[in-house]
């Protein structure tokens, strides 16, 4: 029997894998658009997204010992140190913002890494973080403009409706 197929000994703690908890956590971190992303990845590599969600977000992330905030800081540091994984780093910058890390804290993670991973990787991490912050600001501004525009349109229609009512009443 190979080590990979040997039964776990009685002294090993089972690793819980909770698919539902993984999907719930990923939805909290990534937002509602994550289902489309997973579907696209599943079309390319069937079963791979399920493995990611179940083993990482439903397994590793569910372990006790680190708060979600601390896990995100570790992810930011690891992805920055690794380099060449800008899309994943940008995702984790977004996730970190969604759970409450500030831009200043995320920036400080990158700065703190410079003497450990090298200036080029720390600067690359800062570039990804800066671009992601700008994207978030632009998205927020667009969202605010859309909301304000919708509210203005609603107010205009309400005023027009009220004016029409007043005109009808005056004519009656």
Coordinates of C-alpha atoms in Angstrom, one line a residue:
X1 CA 0.0 0.0 0.0
X2 CA 1.4 3.4 -1.0
X3 CA 1.6 6.2 1.6
X4 CA -1.1 8.1 -0.4
X5 CA -3.6 5.2 -0.1
X6 CA -2.7 4.2 3.5
X7 CA -5.5 4.7 6.0
X8 CA -5.1 7.6 8.3
X9 CA -3.8 6.6 11.7
X10 CA -5.8 7.1 14.8
X11 CA -3.5 10.0 15.9
X12 CA -4.4 12.2 12.9
X13 CA -7.1 14.8 13.3
X14 CA -9.6 14.6 10.4
X15 CA -9.6 17.7 8.2
X16 CA -13.1 18.9 7.8
X17 CA -14.1 19.8 4.2
X18 CA -17.4 21.8 4.1
X19 CA -18.5 22.6 0.5
X20 CA -21.4 24.7 1.7
X21 CA -19.3 26.7 4.1
X22 CA -16.7 27.2 1.3
X23 CA -19.3 28.6 -1.1
X24 CA -20.8 30.9 1.6
X25 CA -17.3 32.2 2.6
X26 CA -16.3 32.8 -1.0
X27 CA -19.5 34.6 -1.8
X28 CA -18.9 36.8 1.3
X29 CA -15.3 37.5 0.1
X30 CA -15.8 37.8 -3.6
X31 CA -19.4 39.0 -3.9
X32 CA -22.3 37.7 -6.1
X33 CA -20.3 37.6 -9.3
X34 CA -18.2 34.7 -8.1
X35 CA -20.7 32.1 -9.5
X36 CA -20.1 33.2 -13.0
X37 CA -16.3 33.1 -12.5
X38 CA -16.5 29.6 -11.1
X39 CA -18.7 28.5 -14.0
X40 CA -16.3 29.8 -16.5
X41 CA -13.4 28.0 -14.8
X42 CA -15.4 24.8 -14.6
X43 CA -16.0 24.9 -18.3
X44 CA -12.3 25.0 -18.8
X45 CA -11.2 22.6 -16.1
X46 CA -14.2 20.5 -14.9
X47 CA -14.2 19.9 -11.1
X48 CA -11.3 22.3 -10.4
X49 CA -13.5 25.1 -9.0
X50 CA -15.2 22.6 -6.7
X51 CA -11.8 21.5 -5.4
X52 CA -10.8 25.1 -4.8
X53 CA -14.0 26.0 -3.0
X54 CA -14.2 22.8 -1.0
X55 CA -10.5 22.4 0.0
X56 CA -9.5 26.0 0.4
X57 CA -12.5 28.0 1.4
X58 CA -14.4 25.0 2.9
X59 CA -11.3 23.5 4.4
X60 CA -8.2 25.6 5.1
X61 CA -10.2 28.8 5.8
X62 CA -12.5 26.9 8.2
X63 CA -9.6 25.9 10.5
X64 CA -9.5 27.5 13.9
X65 CA -6.4 29.5 14.9
X66 CA -6.5 32.5 12.6
X67 CA -9.2 35.1 12.1
X68 CA -10.3 35.8 8.5
X69 CA -8.5 39.1 8.6
X70 CA -5.2 37.4 9.6
X71 CA -5.7 34.8 6.8
X72 CA -6.1 37.6 4.3
X73 CA -3.0 39.4 5.5
X74 CA -1.1 36.1 5.1
X75 CA -2.5 35.7 1.6
X76 CA -1.5 39.2 0.6
X77 CA 2.0 38.5 1.8
X78 CA 2.3 35.1 0.2
X79 CA 1.0 36.2 -3.2
X80 CA 3.2 39.3 -3.2
X81 CA 6.2 37.2 -2.3
X82 CA 5.4 34.6 -4.9
X83 CA 5.1 37.2 -7.7
X84 CA 3.6 36.6 -11.1
X85 CA 0.1 36.1 -9.7
X86 CA -1.3 39.6 -10.2
X87 CA -4.9 38.5 -10.9
X88 CA -5.0 36.5 -7.7
X89 CA -3.3 39.2 -5.7
X90 CA -5.9 41.7 -7.0
X91 CA -8.7 39.4 -5.9
X92 CA -7.3 39.1 -2.4
X93 CA -6.8 42.9 -2.2
X94 CA -10.6 43.2 -3.1
X95 CA -11.4 40.4 -0.5
X96 CA -9.4 42.2 2.1
X97 CA -11.2 45.5 1.5
X98 CA -14.6 43.6 1.7
X99 CA -13.7 42.3 5.2
X100 CA -12.6 45.6 6.5
X101 CA -8.9 46.0 5.9
X102 CA -8.1 49.6 4.9
X103 CA -6.0 50.7 2.0
X104 CA -3.4 51.9 4.4
X105 CA -3.2 48.5 6.1
X106 CA -2.9 46.7 2.7
X107 CA -0.3 49.1 1.6
X108 CA 1.6 48.6 4.9
X109 CA 1.6 44.8 4.3
X110 CA 3.4 45.4 0.9
X111 CA 5.9 47.9 2.4
X112 CA 6.6 45.6 5.3
X113 CA 7.5 42.8 2.8
X114 CA 10.2 44.8 1.0
X115 CA 13.2 43.7 3.1
X116 CA 12.0 40.1 3.2
X117 CA 10.9 39.5 -0.4
X118 CA 12.8 42.2 -2.2
X119 CA 12.0 45.6 -3.4
X120 CA 10.8 44.6 -6.9
X121 CA 8.2 42.2 -5.5
X122 CA 7.0 44.7 -2.9
X123 CA 6.7 47.4 -5.6
X124 CA 4.8 45.0 -7.9
X125 CA 2.4 44.2 -5.0
X126 CA 2.0 48.0 -4.4
X127 CA 1.2 48.5 -8.1
X128 CA -1.5 45.7 -8.0
X129 CA -2.9 47.2 -4.8
X130 CA -3.0 50.7 -6.2
X131 CA -4.7 49.6 -9.4
X132 CA -7.2 47.7 -7.4
X133 CA -7.9 50.6 -5.1
X134 CA -8.4 52.9 -8.1
X135 CA -10.8 50.3 -9.7
X136 CA -12.8 50.2 -6.5
X137 CA -12.9 54.0 -6.3
X138 CA -14.1 54.2 -9.9
X139 CA -16.7 51.5 -9.3
X140 CA -17.9 53.3 -6.2
X141 CA -18.1 56.6 -8.1
X142 CA -20.1 55.0 -11.0
X143 CA -22.4 53.4 -8.5
X144 CA -22.9 56.7 -6.7
X145 CA -23.6 58.5 -10.0
X146 CA -26.0 55.8 -11.1
X147 CA -27.9 56.0 -7.7
X148 CA -27.9 59.8 -7.8
X149 CA -29.1 59.8 -11.5
X150 CA -31.9 57.3 -10.6
X151 CA -32.9 59.3 -7.6
X152 CA -33.0 62.5 -9.8
X153 CA -35.1 60.8 -12.4
X154 CA -37.5 59.5 -9.8
X155 CA -37.7 63.0 -8.2
X156 CA -38.3 64.6 -11.7
X157 CA -41.1 62.1 -12.5
X158 CA -42.6 62.6 -9.1
X159 CA -42.5 66.4 -9.6
X160 CA -44.0 66.0 -13.1
X161 CA -46.7 63.8 -11.7
X162 CA -47.5 66.2 -8.9
X163 CA -47.6 69.1 -11.4
X164 CA -49.9 67.1 -13.6
X165 CA -52.2 66.5 -10.6
X166 CA -52.2 70.1 -9.7
X167 CA -53.0 71.1 -13.3
X168 CA -55.8 68.6 -13.5
X169 CA -57.2 69.8 -10.1
X170 CA -57.0 73.4 -11.2
X171 CA -58.8 72.6 -14.5
X172 CA -61.5 70.7 -12.6

